CSV table of C-alpha atoms and ligand atoms in Angstrom, one decimal:
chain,number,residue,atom,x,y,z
A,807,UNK,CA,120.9,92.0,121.7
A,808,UNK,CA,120.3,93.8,124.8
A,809,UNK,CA,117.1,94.7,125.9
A,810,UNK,CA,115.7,98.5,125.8
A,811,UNK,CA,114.7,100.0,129.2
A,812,UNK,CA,111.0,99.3,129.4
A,813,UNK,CA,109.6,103.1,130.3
A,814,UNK,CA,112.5,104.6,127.5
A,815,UNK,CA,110.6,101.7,125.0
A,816,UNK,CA,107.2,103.7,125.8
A,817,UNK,CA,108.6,106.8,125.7
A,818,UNK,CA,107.8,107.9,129.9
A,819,UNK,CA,110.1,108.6,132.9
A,820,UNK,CA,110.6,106.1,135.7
A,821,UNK,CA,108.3,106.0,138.1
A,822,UNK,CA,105.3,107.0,135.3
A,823,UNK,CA,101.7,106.4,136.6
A,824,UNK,CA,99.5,103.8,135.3
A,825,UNK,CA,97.4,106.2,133.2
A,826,UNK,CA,101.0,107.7,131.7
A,827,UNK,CA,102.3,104.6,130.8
A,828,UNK,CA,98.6,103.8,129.1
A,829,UNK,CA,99.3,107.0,127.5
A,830,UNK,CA,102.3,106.2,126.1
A,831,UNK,CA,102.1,102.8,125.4
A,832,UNK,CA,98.7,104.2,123.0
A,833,UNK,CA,100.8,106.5,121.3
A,834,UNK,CA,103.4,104.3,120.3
A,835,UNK,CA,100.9,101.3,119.2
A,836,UNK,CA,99.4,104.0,116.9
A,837,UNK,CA,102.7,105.1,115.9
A,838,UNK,CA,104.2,101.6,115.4
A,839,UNK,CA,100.9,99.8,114.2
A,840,UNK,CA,101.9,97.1,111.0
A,841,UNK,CA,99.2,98.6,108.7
A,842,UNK,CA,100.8,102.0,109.2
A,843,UNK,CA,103.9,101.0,108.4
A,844,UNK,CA,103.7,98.8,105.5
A,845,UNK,CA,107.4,100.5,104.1
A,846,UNK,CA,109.4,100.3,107.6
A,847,UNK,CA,110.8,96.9,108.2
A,848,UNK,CA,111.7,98.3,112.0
A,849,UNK,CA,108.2,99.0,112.8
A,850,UNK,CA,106.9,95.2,113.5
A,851,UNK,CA,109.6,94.4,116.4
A,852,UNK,CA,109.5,98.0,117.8
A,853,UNK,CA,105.4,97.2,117.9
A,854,UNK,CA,106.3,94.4,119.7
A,855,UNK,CA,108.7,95.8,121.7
A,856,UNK,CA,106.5,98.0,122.9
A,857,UNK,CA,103.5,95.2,123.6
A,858,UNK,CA,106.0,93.7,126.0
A,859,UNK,CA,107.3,96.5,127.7
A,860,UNK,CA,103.5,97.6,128.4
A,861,UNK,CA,102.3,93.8,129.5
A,862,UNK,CA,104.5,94.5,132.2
A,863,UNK,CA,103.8,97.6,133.4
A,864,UNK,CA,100.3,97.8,133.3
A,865,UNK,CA,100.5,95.4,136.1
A,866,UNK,CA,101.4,96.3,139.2
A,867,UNK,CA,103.2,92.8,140.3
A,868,UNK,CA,105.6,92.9,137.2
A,869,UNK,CA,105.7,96.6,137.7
A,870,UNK,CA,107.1,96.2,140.7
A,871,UNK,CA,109.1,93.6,140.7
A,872,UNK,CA,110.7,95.3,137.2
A,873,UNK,CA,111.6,98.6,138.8
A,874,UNK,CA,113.5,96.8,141.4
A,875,UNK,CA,115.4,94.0,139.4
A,876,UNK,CA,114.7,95.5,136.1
A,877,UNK,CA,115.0,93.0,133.0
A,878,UNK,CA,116.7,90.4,135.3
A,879,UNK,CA,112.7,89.8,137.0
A,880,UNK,CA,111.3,88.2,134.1
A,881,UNK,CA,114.3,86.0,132.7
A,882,UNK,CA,115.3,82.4,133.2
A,883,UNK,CA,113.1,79.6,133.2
A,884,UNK,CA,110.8,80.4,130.8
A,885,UNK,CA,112.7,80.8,127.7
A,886,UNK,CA,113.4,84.4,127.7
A,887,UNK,CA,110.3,87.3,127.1
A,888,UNK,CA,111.2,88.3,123.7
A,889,UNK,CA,109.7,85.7,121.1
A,890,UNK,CA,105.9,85.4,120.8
A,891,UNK,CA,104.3,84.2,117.8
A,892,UNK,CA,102.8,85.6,114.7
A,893,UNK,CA,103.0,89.2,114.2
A,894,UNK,CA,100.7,91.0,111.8
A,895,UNK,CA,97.4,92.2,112.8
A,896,UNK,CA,94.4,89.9,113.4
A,897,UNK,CA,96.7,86.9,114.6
A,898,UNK,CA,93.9,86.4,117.6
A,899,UNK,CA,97.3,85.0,119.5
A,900,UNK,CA,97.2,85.2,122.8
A,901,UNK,CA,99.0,88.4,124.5
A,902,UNK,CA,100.0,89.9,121.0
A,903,UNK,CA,95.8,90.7,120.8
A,904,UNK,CA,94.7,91.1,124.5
A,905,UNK,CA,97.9,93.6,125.3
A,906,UNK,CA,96.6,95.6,122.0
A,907,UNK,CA,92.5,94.8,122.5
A,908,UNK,CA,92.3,97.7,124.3
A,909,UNK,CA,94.5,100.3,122.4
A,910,UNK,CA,92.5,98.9,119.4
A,911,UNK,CA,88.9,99.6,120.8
A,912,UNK,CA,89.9,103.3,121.1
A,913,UNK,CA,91.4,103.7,117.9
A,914,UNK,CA,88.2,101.6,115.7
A,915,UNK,CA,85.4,102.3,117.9
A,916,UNK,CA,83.4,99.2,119.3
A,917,UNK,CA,85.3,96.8,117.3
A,918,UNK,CA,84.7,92.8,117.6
A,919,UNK,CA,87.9,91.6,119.3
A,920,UNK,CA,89.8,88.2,118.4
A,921,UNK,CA,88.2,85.3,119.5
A,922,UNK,CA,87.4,83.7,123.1
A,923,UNK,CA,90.3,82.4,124.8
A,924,UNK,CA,91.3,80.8,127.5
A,925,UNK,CA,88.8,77.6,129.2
A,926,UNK,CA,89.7,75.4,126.8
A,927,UNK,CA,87.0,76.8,124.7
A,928,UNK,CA,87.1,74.1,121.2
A,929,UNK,CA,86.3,76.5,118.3
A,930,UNK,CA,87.0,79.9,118.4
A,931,UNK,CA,85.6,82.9,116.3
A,932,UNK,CA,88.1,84.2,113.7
A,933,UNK,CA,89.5,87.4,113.8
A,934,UNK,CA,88.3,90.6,112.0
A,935,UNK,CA,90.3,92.1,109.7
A,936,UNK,CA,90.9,95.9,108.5
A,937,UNK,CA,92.0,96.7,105.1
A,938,UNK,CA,92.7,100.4,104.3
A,939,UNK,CA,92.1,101.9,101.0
A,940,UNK,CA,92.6,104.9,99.8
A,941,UNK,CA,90.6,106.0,96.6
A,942,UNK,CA,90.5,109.5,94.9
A,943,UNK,CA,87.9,112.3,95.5
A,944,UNK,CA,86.6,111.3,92.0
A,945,UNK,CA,86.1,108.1,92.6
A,946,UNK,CA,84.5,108.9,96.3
A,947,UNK,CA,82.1,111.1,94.0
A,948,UNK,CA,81.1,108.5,91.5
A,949,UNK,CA,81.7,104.9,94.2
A,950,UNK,CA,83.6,102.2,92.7
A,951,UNK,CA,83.2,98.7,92.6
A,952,UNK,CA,87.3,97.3,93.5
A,953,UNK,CA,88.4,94.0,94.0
A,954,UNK,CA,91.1,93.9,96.4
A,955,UNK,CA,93.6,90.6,98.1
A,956,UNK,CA,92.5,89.8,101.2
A,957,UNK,CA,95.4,88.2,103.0
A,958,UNK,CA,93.6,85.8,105.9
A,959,UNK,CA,93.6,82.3,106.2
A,960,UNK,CA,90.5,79.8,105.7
A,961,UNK,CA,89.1,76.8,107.3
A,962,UNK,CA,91.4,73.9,106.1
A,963,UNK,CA,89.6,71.4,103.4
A,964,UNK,CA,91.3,68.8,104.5
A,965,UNK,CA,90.5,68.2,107.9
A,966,UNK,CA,87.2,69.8,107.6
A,967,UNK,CA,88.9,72.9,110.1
A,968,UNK,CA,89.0,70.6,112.8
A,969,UNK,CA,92.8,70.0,112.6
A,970,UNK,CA,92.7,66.3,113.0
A,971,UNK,CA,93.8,64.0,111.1
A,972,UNK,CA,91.1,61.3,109.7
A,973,UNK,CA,88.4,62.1,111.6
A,974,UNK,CA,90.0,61.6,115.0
A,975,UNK,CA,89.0,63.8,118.2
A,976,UNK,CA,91.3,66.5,120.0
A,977,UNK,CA,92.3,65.6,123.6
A,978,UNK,CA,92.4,68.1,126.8
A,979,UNK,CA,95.8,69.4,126.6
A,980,UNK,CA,98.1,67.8,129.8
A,981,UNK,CA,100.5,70.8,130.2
A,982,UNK,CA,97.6,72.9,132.0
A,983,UNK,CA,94.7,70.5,132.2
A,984,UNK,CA,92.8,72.2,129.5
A,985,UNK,CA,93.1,76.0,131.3
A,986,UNK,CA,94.5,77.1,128.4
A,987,UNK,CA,97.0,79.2,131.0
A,988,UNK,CA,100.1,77.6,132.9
A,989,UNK,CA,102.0,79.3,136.6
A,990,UNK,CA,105.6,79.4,136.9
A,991,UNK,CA,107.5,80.5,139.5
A,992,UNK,CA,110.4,83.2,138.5
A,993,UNK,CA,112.2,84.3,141.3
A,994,UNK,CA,109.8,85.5,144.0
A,995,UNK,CA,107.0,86.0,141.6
A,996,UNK,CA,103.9,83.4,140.3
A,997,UNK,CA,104.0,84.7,136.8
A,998,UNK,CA,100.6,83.5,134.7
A,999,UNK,CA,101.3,82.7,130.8
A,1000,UNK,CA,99.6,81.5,127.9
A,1001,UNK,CA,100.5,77.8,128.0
A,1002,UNK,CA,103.2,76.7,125.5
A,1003,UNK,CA,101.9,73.2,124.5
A,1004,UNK,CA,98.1,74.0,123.2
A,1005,UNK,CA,98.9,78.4,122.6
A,1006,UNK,CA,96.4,78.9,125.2
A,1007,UNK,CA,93.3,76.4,123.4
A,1008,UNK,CA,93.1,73.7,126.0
A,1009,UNK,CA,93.3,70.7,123.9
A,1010,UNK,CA,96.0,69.2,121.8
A,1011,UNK,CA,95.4,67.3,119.0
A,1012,UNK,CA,97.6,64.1,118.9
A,1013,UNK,CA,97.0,63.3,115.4
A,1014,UNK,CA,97.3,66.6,113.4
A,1015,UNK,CA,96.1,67.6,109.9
A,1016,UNK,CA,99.1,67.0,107.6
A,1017,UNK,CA,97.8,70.4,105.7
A,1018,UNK,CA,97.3,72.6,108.6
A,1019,UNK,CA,99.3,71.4,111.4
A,1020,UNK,CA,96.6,71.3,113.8
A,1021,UNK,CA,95.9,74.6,113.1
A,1022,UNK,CA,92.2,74.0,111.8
A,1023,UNK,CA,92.8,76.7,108.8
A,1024,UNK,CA,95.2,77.3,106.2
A,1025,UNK,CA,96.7,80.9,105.1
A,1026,UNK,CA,95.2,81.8,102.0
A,1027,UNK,CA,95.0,85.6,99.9
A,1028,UNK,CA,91.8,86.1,98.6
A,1029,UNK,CA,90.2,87.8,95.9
A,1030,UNK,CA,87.3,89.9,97.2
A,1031,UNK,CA,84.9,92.1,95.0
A,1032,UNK,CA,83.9,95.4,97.1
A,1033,UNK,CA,81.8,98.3,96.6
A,1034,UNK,CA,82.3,101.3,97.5
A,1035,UNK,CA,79.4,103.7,97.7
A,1036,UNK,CA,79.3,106.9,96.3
A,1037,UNK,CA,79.8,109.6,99.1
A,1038,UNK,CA,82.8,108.1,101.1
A,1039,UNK,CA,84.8,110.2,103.1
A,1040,UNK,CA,88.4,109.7,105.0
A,1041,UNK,CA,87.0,107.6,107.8
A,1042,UNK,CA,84.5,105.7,106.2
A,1043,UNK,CA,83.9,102.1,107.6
A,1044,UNK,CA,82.6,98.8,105.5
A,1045,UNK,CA,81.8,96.2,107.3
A,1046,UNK,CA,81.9,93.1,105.3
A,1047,UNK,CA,80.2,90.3,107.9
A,1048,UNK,CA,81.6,86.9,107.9
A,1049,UNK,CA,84.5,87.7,105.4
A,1050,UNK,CA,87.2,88.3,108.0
A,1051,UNK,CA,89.6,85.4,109.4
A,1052,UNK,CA,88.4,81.7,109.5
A,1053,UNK,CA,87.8,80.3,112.9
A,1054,UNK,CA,89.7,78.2,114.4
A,1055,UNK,CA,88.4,74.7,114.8
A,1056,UNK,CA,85.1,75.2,113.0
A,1057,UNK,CA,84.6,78.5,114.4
A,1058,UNK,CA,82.5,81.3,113.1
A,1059,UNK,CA,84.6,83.5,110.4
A,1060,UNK,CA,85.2,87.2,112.3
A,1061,UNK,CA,84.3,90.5,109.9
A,1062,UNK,CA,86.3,92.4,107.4
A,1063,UNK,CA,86.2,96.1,108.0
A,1064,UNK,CA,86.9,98.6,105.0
A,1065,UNK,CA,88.4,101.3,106.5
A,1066,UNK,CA,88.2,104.3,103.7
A,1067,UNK,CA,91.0,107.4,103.2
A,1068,UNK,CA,90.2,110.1,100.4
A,1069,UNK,CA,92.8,111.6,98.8
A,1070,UNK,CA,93.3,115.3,98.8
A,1071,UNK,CA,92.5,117.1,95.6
A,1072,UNK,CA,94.1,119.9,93.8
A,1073,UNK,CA,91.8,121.6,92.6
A,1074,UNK,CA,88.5,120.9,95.5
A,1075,UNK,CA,88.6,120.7,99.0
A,1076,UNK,CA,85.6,118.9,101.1
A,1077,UNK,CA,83.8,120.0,103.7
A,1078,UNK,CA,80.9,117.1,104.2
A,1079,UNK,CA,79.0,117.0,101.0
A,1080,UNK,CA,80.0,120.6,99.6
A,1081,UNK,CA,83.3,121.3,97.8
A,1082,UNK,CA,85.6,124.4,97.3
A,1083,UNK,CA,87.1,126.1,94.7
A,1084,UNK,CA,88.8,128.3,94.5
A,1085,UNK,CA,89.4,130.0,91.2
A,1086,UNK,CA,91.4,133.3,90.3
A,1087,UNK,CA,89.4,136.1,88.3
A,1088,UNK,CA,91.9,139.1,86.6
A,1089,UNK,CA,91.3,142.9,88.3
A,1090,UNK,CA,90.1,144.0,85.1
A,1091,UNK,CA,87.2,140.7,84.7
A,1092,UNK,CA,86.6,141.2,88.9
A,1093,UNK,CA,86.0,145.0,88.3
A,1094,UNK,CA,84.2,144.8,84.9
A,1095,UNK,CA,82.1,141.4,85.7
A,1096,UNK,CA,81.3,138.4,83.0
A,1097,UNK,CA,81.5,135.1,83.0
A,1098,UNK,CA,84.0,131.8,83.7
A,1099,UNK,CA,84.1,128.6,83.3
A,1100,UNK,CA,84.9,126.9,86.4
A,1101,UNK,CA,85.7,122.6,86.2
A,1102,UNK,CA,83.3,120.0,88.3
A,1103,UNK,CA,83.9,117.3,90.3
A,1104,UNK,CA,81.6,114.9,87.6
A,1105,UNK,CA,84.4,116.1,85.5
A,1106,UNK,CA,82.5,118.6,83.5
A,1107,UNK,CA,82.2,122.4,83.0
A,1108,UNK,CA,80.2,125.0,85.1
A,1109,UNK,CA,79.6,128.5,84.2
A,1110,UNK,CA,79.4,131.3,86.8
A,1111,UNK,CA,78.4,134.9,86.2
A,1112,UNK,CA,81.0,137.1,88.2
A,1113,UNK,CA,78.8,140.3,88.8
A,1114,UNK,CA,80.9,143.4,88.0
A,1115,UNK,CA,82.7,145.3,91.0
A,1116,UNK,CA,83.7,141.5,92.8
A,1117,UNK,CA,86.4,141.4,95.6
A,1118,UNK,CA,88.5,139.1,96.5
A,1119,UNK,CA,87.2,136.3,98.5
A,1120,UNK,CA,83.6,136.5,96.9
A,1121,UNK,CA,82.1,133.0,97.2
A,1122,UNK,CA,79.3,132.0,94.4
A,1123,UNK,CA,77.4,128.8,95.0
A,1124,UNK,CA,76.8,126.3,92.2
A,1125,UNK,CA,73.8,124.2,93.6
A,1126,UNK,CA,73.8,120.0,93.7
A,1127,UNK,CA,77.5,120.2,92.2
A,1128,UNK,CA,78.7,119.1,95.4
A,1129,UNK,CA,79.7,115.1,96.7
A,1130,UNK,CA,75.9,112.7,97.0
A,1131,UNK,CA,75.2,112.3,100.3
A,1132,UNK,CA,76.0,108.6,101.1
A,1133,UNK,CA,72.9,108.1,103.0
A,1134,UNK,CA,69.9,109.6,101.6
A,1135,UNK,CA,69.5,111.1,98.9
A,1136,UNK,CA,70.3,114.8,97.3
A,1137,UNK,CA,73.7,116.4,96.8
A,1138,UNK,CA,75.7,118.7,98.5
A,1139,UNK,CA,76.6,122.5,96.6
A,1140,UNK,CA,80.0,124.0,95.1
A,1141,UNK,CA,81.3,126.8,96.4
A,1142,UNK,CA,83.4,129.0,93.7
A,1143,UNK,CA,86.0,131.6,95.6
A,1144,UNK,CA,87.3,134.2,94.2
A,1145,UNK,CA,90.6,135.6,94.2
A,1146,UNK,CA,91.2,138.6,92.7
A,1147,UNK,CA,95.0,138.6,90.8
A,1148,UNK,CA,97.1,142.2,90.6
A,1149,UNK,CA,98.3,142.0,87.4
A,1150,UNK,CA,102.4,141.6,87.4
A,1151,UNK,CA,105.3,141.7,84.6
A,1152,UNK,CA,103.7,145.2,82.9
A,1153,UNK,CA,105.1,146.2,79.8
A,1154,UNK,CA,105.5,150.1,80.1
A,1155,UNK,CA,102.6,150.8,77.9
A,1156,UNK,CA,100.2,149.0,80.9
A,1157,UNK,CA,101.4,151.5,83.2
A,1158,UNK,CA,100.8,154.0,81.4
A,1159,UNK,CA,97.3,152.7,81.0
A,1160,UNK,CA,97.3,151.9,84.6
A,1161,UNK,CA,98.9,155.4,86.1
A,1162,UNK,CA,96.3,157.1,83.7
A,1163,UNK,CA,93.2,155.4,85.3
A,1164,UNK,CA,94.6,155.9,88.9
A,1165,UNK,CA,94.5,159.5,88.4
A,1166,UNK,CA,90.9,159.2,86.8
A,1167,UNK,CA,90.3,156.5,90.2
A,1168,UNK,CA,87.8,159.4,92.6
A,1169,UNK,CA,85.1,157.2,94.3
A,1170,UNK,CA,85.8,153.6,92.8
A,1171,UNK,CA,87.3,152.6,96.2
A,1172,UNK,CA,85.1,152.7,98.9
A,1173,UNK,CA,86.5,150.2,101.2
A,1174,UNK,CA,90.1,152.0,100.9
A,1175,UNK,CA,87.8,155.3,101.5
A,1176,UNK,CA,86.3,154.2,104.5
A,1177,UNK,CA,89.4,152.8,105.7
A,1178,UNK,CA,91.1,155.9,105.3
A,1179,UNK,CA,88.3,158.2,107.4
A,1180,UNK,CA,88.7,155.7,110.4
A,1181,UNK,CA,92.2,155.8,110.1
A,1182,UNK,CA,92.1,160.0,110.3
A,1183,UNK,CA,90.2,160.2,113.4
A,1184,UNK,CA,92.0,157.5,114.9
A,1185,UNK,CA,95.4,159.8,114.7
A,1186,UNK,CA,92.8,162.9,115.7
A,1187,UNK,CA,91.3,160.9,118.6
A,1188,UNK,CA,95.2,160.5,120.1
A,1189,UNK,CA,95.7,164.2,119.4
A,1190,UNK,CA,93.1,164.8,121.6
B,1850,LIG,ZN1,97.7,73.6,127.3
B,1851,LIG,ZN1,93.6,70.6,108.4
């Protein structure tokens, strides 16, 4: 398959600047992200199609030496640029996570990257893992307790998450001396690169875990019970310590982070802990006043007394009916809006009715009254 032009694959012209190719390499990680794209199969190499063609142009060297030999500058020798390893998010390999970590600090706020790397560093911490999870308005009113499937992978039983077999001890890797990180000359350029023997850890193990392969940890979906607090909103963040990816070698286990979206609701809308509703009233009840039921988020009835002579857009406030604040205590208020309906489909009887109190209609406008006078010496003032 032939390769995309780098600056088309981040969406900039030739010759971008450094802070335009950032640009555009963020929106298209955002864009392309796995967990935003669980349904589009093209997503994942596009998102990795657009790791590569940023690892290259953020740096000035392979910058360079791409705009003058374009694809050509980074093939041969090395097996191609193409293939890394893994995929999905949390992997902690190598360039997938470090060409992302800071895309991915932006987006989450100070989030816990993968794990050291590099140094030949023995045990590594595990990644952290986000889980999105969308709930209902009723349910961010009530909390919920939810178990959901944690897909990450655990420290392996069998070789204790060392990745040895029996007991025996891992070995400073010969490719790179235990750098974790091998040079290679490609055409005129010393290009650095995670090194292919030990995936950037430093030390081989000679006699791997059957179970693992080495790896320390085994893939695993969990179950995991969760709750959910009452007063969540869309952007909501649960950090479940220790319950993210297993180390590797005996490492520490990173975090899971519970990253919340409410639905929209038909019938409320949110603003912080109050709610909106917006309910329509007939002429005739706005005009005359009395009372409606109105429905609550708790899933109840409220009654509101509509005083007589209401217009449109009236707002009535139903106190502690709102969404509980999530930290302290109280709750927030309902807001009921009004929206007056004109009456359509008459039967000719109606108009009648309707024609009959028009005529009898003298000072039961006074919005239309006062409209009118400003309107009349509007026209007099441009006479003048
Ligand atoms: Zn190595
Ligand atoms: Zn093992």
């Amino acid at each position: 398959m032939a390769k995309r032009d780098y600056y088309d694959v981040l969406g900039v012209a030739k010759g971008a600047s450094a802070d335009e190719i950032k640009k555009g390499y963020r929106t298209k990680a955002k864009e392309l992200h796995p967990d935003r794209n669980k349904d589009n199969p093209d997503a994942e190499s596009k998102f990795k199609e657009a790791n590569e063609a940023y690892e290259v142009l953020k740096d000035a060297d392979k910058k360079a030496a791409y705009d003058r030999y374009g694809h050509a500058a980074f093939e041969g020798g090395m097996g191609g640029g193409g293939g890394r390893p893994g995929g999905g998010f949390g992997g902690g390999q190598g360039d997938f996570s470090s060409a992302f970590s800071d895309v991915f600090d932006d987006l989450f706020g100070n989030f816990a990257g993968g794990g050291q790397r590099g140094g030949g560093n023995r045990a590594s911490r595990g990644s952290d893992l986000r889980y999105n999870l969308r709930i209902s308005l009723e349910d961010a009113y009530g909390g919920l307790q939810k178990t959901i499937n944690v897909p990450t992978s655990i420290s392996c039983e069998s070789c204790s998450g060392s990745g040895a077999e029996g007991g025996s001890e891992p070995a400073s890797c010969p490719t790179c001396s235990g750098m974790g990180k091998v040079r290679a000359q490609q055409g005129f350029f010393t290009v650095e690169r995670t090194c292919p023997t030990c995936s950037g850890l430093g030390q081989i193990i000679k006699n791997p875990c059957k179970t693992c392969q080495g790896a320390g940890r085994v893939e695993k979906d969990r179950a995991l019970a969760v709750n959910i607090p009452a007063g969540v909103e869309t952007g909501t963040r649960i950090r479940l310590a220790g319950e993210g990816e297993a180390g590797m070698r005996g490492g520490p286990s990173g975090d899971l982070y519970i990253f919340i979206e409410v639905s929209e609701h038909e019938l409320f809308q949110r603003d912080g802990a109050n709610l909106f509703c917006r309910v329509p009233v007939s002429m005739a009840k706005a005009a005359l006043g009395g009372s409606i039921e109105v429905p609550t988020i708790d899933g109840g009835r409220g009654r509101v007394q509509i005083p007589s002579g209401s217009q449109s857009g009236r707002q009535m406030r139903l106190r502690g009916k709102g969404m509980p604040a999530l930290r302290g205590s109280g709750s927030g208020d309902m807001f009921i809006e009004l929206a007056v309906e004109t009456p359509v489909n008459l039967t000719a009887r109606q108009k009648e009715l309707l024609a009959e109190f028009d005529d009898l209609s003298e000072n039961n406008n006074p919005e239309s009254s006062s409209f009118f006078s400003s309107v009349k010496s509007f026209w007099d003032g441009m006479k003048g």
